[in-house]
PDB file of C-alpha atoms in Angstrom:
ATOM      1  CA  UNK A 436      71.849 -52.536 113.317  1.00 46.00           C
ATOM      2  CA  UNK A 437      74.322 -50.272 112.577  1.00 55.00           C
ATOM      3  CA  UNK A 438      76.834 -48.220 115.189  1.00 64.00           C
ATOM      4  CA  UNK A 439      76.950 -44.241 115.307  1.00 72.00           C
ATOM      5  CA  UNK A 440      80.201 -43.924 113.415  1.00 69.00           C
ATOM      6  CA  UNK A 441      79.371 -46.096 110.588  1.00 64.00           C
ATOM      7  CA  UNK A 442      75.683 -44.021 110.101  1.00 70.00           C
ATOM      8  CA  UNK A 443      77.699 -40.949 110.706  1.00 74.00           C
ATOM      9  CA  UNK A 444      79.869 -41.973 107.829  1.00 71.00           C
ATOM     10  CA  UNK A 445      76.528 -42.730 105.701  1.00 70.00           C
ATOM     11  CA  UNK A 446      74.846 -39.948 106.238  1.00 74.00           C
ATOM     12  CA  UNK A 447      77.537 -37.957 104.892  1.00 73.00           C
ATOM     13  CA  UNK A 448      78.414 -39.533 101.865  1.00 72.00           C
ATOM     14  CA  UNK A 449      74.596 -39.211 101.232  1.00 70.00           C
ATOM     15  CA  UNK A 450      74.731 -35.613 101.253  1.00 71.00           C
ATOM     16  CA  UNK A 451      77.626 -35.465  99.564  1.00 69.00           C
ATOM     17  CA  UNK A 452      76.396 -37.169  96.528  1.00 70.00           C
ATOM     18  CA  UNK A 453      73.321 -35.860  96.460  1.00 68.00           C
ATOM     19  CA  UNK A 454      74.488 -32.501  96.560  1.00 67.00           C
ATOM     20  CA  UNK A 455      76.429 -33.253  93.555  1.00 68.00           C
ATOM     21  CA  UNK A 456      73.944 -34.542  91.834  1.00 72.00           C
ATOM     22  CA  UNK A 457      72.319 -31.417  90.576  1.00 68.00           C
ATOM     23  CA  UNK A 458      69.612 -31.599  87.475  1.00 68.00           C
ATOM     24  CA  UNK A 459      72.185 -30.739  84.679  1.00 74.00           C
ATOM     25  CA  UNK A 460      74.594 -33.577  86.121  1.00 81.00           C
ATOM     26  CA  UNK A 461      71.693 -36.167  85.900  1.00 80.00           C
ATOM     27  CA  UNK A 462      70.939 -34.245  82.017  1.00 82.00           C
ATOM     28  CA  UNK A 463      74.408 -35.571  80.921  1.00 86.00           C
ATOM     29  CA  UNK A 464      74.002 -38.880  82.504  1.00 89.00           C
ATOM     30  CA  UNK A 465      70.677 -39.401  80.629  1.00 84.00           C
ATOM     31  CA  UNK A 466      71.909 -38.220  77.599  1.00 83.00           C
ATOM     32  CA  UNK A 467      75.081 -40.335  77.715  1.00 88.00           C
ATOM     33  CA  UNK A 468      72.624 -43.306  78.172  1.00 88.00           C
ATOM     34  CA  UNK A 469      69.655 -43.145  76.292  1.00 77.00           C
ATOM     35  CA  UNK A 470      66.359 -45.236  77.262  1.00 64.00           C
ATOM     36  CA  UNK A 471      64.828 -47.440  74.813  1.00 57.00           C
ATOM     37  CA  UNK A 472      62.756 -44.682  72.289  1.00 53.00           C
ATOM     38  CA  UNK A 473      60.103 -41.933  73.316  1.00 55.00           C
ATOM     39  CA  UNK A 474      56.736 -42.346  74.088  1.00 57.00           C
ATOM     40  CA  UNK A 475      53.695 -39.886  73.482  1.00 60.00           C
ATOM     41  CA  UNK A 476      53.027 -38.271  76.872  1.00 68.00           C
ATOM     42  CA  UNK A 477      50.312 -35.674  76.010  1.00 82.00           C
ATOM     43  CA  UNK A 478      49.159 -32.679  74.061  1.00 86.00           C
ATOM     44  CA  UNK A 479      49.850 -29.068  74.805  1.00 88.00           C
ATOM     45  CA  UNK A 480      49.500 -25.590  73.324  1.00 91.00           C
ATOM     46  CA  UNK A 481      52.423 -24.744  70.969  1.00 88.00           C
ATOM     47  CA  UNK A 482      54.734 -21.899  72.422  1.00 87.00           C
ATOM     48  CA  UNK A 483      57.187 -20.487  70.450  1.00 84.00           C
ATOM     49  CA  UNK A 484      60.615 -22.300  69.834  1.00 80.00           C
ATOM     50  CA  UNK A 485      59.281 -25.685  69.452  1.00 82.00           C
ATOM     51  CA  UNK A 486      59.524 -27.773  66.663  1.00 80.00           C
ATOM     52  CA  UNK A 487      56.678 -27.499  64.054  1.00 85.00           C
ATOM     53  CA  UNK A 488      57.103 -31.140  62.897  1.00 82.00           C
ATOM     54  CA  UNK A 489      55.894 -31.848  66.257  1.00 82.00           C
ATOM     55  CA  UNK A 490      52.042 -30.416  65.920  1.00 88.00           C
ATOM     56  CA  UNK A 491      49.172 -32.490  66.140  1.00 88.00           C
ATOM     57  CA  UNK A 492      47.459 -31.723  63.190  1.00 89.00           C
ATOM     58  CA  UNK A 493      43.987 -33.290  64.487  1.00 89.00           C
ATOM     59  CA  UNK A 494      44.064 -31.943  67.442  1.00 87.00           C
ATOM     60  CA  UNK A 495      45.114 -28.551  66.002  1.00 89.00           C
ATOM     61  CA  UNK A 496      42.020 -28.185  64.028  1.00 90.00           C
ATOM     62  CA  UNK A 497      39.500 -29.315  65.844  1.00 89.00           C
ATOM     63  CA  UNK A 498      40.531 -26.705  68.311  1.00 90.00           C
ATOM     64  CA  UNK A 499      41.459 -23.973  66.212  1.00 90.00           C
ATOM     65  CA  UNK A 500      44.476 -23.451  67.971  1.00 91.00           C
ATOM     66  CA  UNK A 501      48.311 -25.209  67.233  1.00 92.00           C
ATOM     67  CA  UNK A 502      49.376 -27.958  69.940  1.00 89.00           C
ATOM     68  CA  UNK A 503      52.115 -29.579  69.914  1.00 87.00           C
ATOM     69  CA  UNK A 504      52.820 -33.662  71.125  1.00 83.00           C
ATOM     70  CA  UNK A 505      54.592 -34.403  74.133  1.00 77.00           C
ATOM     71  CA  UNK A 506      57.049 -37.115  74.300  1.00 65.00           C
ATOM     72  CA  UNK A 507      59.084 -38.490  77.349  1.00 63.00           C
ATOM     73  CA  UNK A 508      62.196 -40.882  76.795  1.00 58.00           C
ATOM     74  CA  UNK A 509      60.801 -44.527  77.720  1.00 60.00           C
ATOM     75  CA  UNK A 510      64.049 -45.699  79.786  1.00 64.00           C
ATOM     76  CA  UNK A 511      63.605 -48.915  82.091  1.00 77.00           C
ATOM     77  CA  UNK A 512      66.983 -48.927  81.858  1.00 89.00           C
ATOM     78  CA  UNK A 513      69.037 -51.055  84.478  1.00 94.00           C
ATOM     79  CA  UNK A 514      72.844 -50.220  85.585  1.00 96.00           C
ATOM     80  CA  UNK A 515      75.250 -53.042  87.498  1.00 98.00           C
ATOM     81  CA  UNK A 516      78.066 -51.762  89.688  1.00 98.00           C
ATOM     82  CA  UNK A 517      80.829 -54.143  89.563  1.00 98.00           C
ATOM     83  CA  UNK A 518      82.887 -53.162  92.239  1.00 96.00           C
ATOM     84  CA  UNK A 519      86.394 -54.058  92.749  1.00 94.00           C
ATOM     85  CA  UNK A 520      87.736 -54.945  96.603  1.00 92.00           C
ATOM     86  CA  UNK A 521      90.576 -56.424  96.551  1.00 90.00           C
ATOM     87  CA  UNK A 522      93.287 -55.769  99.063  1.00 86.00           C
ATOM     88  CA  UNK A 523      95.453 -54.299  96.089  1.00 81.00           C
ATOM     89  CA  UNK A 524      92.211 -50.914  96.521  1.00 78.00           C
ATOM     90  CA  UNK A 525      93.531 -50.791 100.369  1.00 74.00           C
ATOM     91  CA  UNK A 526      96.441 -49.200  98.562  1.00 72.00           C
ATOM     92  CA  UNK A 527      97.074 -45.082  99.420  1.00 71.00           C
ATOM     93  CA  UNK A 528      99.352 -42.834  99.045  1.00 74.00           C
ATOM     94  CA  UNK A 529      97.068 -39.990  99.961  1.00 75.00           C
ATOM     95  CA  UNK A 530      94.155 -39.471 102.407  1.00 77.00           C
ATOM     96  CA  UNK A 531      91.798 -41.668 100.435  1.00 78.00           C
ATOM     97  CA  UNK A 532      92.402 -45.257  99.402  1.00 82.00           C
ATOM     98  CA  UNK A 533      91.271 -46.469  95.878  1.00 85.00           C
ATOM     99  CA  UNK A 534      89.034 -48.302  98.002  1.00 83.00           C
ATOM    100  CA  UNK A 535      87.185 -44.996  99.312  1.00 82.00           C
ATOM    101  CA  UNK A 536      87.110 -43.303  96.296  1.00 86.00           C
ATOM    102  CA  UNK A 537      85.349 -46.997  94.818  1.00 88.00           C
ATOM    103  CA  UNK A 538      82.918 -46.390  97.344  1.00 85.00           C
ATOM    104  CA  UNK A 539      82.223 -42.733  96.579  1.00 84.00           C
ATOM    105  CA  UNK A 540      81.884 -43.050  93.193  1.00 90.00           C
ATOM    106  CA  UNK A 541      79.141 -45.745  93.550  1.00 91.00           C
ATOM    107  CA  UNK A 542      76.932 -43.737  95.667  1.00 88.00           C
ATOM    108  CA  UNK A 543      77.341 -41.246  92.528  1.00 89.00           C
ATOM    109  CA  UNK A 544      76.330 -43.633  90.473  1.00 93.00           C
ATOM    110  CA  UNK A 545      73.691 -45.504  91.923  1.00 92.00           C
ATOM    111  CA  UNK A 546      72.052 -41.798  93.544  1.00 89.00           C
ATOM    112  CA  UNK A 547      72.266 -40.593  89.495  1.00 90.00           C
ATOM    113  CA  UNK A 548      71.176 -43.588  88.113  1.00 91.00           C
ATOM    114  CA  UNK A 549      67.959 -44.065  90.471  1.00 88.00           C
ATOM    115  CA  UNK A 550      67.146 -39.859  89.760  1.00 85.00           C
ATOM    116  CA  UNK A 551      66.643 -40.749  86.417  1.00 85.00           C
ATOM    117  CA  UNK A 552      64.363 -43.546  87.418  1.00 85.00           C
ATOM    118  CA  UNK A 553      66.897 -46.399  86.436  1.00 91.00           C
ATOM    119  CA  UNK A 554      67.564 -49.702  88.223  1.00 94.00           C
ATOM    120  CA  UNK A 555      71.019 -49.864  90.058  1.00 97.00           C
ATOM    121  CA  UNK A 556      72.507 -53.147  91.014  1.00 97.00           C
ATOM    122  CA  UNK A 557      75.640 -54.225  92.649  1.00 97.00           C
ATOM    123  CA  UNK A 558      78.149 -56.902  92.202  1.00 97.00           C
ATOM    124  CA  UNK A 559      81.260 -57.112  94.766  1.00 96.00           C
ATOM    125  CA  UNK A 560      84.327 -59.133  93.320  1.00 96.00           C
ATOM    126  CA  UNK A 561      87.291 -60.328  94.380  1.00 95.00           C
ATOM    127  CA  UNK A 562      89.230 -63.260  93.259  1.00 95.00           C
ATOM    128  CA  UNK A 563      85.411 -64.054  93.320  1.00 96.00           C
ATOM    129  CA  UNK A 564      81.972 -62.854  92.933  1.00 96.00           C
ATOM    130  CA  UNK A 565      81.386 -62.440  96.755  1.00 96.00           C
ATOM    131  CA  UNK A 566      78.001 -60.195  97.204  1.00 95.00           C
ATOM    132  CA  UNK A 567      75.471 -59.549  94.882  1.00 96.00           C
ATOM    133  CA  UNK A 568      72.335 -57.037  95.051  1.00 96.00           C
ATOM    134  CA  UNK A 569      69.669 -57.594  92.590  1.00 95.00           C
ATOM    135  CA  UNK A 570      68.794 -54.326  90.535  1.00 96.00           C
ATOM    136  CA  UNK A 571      66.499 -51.971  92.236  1.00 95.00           C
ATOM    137  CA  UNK A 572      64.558 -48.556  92.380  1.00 92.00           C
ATOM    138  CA  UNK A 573      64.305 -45.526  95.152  1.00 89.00           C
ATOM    139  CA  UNK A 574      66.680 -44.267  97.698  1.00 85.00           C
ATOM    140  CA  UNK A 575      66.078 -46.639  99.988  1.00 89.00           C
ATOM    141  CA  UNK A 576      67.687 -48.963  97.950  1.00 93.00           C
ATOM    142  CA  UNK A 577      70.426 -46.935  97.345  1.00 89.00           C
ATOM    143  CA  UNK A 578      71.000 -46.649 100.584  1.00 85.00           C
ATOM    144  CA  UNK A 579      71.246 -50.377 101.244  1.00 88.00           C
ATOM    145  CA  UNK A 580      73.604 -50.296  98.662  1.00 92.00           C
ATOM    146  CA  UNK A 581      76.078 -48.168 100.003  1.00 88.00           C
ATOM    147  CA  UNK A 582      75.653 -49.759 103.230  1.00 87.00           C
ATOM    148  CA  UNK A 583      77.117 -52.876 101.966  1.00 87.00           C
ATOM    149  CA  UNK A 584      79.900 -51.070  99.888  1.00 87.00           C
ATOM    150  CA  UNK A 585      81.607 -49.390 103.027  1.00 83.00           C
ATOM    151  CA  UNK A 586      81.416 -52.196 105.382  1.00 85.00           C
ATOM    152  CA  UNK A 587      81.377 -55.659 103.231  1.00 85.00           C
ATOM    153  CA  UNK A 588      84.681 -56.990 104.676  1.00 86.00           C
ATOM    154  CA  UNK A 589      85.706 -59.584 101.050  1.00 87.00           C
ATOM    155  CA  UNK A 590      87.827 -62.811 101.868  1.00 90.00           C
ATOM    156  CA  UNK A 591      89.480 -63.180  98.815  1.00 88.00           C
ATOM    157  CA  UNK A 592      92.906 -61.990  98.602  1.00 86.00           C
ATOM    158  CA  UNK A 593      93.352 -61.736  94.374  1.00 89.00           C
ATOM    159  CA  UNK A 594      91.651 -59.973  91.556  1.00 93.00           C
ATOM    160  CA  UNK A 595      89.369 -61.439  88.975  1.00 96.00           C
ATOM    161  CA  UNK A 596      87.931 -59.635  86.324  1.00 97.00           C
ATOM    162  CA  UNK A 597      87.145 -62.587  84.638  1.00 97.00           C
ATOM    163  CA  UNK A 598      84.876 -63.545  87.197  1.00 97.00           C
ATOM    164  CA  UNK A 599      82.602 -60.866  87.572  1.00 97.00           C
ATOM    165  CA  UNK A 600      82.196 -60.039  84.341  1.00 97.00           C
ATOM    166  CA  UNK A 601      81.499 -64.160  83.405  1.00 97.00           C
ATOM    167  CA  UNK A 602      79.287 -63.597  86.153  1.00 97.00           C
ATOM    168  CA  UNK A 603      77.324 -60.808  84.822  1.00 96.00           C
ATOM    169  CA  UNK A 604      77.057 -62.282  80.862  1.00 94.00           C
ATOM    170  CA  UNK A 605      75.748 -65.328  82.768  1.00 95.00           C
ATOM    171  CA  UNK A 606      72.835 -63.399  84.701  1.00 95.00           C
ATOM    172  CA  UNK A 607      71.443 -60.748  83.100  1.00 95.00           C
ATOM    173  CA  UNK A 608      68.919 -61.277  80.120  1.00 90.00           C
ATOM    174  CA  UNK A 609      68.763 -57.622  78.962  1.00 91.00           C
ATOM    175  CA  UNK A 610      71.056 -55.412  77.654  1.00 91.00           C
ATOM    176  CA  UNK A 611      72.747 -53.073  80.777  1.00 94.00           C
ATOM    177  CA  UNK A 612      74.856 -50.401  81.772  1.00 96.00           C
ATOM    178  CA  UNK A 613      77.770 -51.919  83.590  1.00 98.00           C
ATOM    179  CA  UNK A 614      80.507 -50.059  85.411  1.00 98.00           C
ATOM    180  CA  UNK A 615      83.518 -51.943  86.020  1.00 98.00           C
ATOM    181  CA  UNK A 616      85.518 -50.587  88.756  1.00 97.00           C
ATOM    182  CA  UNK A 617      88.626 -51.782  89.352  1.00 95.00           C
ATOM    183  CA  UNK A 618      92.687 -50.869  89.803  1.00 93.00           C
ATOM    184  CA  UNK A 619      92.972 -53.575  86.836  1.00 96.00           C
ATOM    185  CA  UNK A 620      95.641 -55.306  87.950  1.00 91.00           C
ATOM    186  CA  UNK A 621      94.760 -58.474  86.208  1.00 93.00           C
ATOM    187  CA  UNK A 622      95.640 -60.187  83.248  1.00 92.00           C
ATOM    188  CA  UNK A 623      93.695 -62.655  81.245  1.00 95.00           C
ATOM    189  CA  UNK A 624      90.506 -61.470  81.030  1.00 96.00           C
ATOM    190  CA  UNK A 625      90.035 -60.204  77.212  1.00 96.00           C
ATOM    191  CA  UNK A 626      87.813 -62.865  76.523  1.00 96.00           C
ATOM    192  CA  UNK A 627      84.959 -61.862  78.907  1.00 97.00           C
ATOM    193  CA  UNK A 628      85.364 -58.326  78.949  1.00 97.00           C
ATOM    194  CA  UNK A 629      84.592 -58.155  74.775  1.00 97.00           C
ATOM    195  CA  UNK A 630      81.730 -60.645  75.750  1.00 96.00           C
ATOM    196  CA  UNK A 631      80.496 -58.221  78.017  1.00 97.00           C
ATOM    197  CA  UNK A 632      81.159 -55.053  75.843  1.00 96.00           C
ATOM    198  CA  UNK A 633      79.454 -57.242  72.542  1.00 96.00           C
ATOM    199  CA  UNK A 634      76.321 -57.586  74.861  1.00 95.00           C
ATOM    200  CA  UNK A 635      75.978 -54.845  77.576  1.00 95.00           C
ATOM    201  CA  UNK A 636      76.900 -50.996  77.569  1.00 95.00           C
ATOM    202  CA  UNK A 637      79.745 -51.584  79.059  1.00 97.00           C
ATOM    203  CA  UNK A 638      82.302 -48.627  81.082  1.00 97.00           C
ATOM    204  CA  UNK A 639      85.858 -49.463  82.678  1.00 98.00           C
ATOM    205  CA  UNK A 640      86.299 -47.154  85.605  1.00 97.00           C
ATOM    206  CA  UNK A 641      89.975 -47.604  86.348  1.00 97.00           C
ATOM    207  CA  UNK A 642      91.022 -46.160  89.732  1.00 94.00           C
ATOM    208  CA  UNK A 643      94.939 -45.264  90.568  1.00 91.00           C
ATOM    209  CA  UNK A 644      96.577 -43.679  93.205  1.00 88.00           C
ATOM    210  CA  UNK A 645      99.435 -41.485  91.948  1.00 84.00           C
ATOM    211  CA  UNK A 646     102.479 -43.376  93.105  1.00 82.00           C
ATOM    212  CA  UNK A 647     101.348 -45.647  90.581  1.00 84.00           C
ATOM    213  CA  UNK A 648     102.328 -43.309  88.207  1.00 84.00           C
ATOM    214  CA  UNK A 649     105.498 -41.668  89.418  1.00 80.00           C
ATOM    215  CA  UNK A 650     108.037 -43.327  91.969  1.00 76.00           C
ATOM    216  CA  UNK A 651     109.203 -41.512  94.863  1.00 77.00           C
ATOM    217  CA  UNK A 652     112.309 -39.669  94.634  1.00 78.00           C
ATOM    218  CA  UNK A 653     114.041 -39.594  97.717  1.00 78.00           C
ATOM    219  CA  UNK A 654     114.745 -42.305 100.236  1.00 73.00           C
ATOM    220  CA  UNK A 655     114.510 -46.557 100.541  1.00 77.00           C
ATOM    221  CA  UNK A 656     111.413 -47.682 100.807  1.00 78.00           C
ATOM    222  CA  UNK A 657     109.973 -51.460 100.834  1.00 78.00           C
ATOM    223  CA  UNK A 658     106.600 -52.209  98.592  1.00 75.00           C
ATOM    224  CA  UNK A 659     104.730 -55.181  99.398  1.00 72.00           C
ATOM    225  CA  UNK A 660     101.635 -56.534  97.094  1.00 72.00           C
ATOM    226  CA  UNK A 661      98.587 -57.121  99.264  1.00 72.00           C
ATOM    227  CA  UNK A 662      97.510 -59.530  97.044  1.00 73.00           C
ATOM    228  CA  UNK A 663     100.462 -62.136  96.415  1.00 75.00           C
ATOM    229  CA  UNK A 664     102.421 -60.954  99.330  1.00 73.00           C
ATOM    230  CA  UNK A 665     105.626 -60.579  97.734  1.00 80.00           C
ATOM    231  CA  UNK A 666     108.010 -56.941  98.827  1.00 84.00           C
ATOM    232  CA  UNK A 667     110.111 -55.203  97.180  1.00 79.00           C
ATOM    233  CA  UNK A 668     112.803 -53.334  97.877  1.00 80.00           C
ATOM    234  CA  UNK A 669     113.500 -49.182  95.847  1.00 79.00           C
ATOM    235  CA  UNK A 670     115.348 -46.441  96.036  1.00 75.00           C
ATOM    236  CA  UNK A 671     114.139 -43.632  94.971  1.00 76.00           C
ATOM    237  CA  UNK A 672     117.315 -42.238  94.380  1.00 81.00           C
ATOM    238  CA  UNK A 673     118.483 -44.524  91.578  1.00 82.00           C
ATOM    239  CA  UNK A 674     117.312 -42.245  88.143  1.00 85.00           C
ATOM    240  CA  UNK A 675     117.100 -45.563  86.073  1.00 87.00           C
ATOM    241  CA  UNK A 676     115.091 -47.071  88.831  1.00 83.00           C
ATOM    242  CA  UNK A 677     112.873 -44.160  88.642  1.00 86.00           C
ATOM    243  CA  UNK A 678     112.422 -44.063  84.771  1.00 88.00           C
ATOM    244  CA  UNK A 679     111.431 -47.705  84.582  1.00 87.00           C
ATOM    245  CA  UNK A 680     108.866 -47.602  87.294  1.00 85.00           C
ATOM    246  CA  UNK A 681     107.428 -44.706  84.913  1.00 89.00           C
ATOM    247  CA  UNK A 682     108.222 -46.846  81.705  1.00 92.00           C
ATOM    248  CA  UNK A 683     106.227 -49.832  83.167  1.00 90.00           C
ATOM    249  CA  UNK A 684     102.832 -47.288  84.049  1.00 91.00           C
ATOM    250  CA  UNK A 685     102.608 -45.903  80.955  1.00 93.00           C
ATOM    251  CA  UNK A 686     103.091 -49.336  79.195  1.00 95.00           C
ATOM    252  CA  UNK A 687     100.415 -50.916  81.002  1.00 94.00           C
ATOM    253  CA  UNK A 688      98.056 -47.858  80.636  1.00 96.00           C
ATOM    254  CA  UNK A 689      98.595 -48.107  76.961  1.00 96.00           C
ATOM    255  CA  UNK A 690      97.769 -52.001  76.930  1.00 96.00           C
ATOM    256  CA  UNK A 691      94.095 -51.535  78.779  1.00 97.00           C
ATOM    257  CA  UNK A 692      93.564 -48.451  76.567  1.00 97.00           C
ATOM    258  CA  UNK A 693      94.259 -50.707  73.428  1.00 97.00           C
ATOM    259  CA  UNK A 694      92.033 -53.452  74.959  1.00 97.00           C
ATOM    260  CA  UNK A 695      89.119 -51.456  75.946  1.00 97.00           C
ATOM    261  CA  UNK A 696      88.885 -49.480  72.472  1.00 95.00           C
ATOM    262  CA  UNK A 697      89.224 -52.774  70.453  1.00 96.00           C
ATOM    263  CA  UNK A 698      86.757 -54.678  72.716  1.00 95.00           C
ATOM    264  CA  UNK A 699      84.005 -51.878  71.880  1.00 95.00           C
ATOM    265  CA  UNK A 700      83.948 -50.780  75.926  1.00 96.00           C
ATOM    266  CA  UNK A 701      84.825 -47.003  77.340  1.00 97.00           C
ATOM    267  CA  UNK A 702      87.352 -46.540  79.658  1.00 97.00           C
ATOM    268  CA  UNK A 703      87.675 -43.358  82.431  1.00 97.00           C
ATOM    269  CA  UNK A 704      90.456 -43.018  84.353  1.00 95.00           C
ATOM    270  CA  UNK A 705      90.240 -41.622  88.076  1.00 94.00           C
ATOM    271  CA  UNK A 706      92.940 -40.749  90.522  1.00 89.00           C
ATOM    272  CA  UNK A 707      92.411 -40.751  94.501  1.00 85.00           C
ATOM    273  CA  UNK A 708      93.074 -37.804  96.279  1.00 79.00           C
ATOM    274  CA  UNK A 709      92.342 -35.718  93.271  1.00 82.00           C
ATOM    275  CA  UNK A 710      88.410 -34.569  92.511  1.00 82.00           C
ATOM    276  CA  UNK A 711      86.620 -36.940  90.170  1.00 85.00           C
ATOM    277  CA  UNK A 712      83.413 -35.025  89.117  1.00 85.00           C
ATOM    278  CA  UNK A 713      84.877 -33.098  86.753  1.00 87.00           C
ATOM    279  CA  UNK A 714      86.611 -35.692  84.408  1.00 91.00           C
ATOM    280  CA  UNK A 715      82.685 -37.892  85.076  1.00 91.00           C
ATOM    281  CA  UNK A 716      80.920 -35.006  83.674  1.00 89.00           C
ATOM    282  CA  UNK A 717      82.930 -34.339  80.784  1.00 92.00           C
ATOM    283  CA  UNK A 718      82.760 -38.598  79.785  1.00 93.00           C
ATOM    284  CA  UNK A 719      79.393 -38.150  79.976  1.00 91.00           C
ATOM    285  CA  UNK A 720      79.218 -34.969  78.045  1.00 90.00           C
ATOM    286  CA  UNK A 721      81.420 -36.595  75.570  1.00 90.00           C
ATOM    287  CA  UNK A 722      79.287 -40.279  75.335  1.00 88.00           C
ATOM    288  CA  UNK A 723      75.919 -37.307  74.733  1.00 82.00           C
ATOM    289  CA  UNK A 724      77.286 -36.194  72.079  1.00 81.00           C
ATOM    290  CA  UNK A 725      78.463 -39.581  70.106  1.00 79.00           C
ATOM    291  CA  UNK A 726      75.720 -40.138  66.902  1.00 68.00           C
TER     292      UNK A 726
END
């Protein structure tokens, strides 16, 4: 069972996805991640506008009149969520933690994916691969899936991108869409992710909040990492202090842009706090249009 506030809090990022997801949104999803070929559906009367290398000649004269075949894209396709939870998502510098907007997204996802008549799995990581939902179908499902996302309480206190994505090269047989999402604050991983992008479809959601891009300028403040522990001590009124803490974002952001491109995997990055649709539709708009 679940208590009032927690169904309150399901029930509206249902309808907030949902009423997102409107039919040209799911278009560009489906076109950024085409099914397996078309299939022959049925016959129709040709109406003007459609293609003429499309008639059915037989059919056509028997009748007397032109008709045209009918295809539909044959998809079965299946997408994994790999969702990032580590305490380093707890993170926010604005009213919504990387770990909200994580959980946001997902619903996106997994409502889109299962409106197109995909699969939509889940995979919660850590340090660890800690939960695991099997691909699935219907709204239902979906819901179940979200369920777990906002109130799966992880125990492990690092990040391993290693180990999800060695988890999910291990497991699934077919090729897949996966969505990595994660802060990516990790190192070592190459290996697996290029494994992952070699075999699978594979797209790097990277979630910041915007302090990690730009320090603050005014007052002392202490930083501790949720995930080692370990504070820190700035002032945000030291310039050089200030210009290194920008120095080091844009570095790293440079080094998991490299990696991604090389490794044959997309990467989207999302900021919390700010609205995410927009940049979503225009990576899918952009994948639809790739040859």
């Amino acid at each position: 069972m679940i208590d009032r506030e927690l169904a309150a809090r399901l029930e509206r990022i249902r309808v907030l996805t949902r009423r997102k997801i409107t039919s040209t949104f799911a278009g560009d999803y489906s076109s950024a991640f085409k099914g397996r070929g078309m299939e022959f559906e049925e016959v129709r009367p040709y109406q003007p506008g459609d293609e003429i290398k499309f008639i059915d000649w037989n059919v056509t004269a028997r009748s007397g009149e032109p008709y045209i075949k009918v295809f539909r894209e044959e998809r079965e396709l299946t997408m994994m969520l790999l969702l990032d939870l580590s305490p380093s998502g707890l993170f926010s510098s604005t009213q919504k933690s990387k770990n909200q907007l994580a959980a946001e997204l997902c619903a996106m996802l997994a409502y889109t994916a299962v409106s197109s008549h995909d699969k939509v799995g889940l995979c919660v990581f850590t340090d660890q691969v800690e939960k695991v939902i099997p691909p699935g179908r219907g709204n239902k499902h979906v819901m179940h899936l979200i369920q777990d996302v906002m109130t799966f309480k992880p125990s492990g206190q690092g990040t391993s991108l290693s180990a999800a994505l060695e988890y999910m090269n291990r497991i699934l047989k077919k090729r897949s869409i996966l969505f990595l999402i994660s802060d990516f604050h990790d190192r070592g991983y190459e290996t697996h992710l290029a494994r992952a992008a070699e075999k699978h479809d594979l797209v790097c959601i990277q979630l910041l909040d915007p302090r990690e891009e730009s320090a603050p300028h005014k007052g002392l403040f202490r930083f501790k990492d949720p995930e080692t522990g370990e504070t820190i001590l700035f002032d945000g009124r030291n310039r050089k202090g200030r210009v290194e803490w920008e120095r080091l974002y844009h570095e790293r952001q440079m080094r998991l842009k490299t990696l991604v491109k090389e490794k044959g995997a997309d990467l989207l990055t999302l900021h919390a706090g700010e609205d995410w649709i927009l940049p979503l539709t225009r990576f899918f708009l952009g994948r639809g249009e790739r040859p």
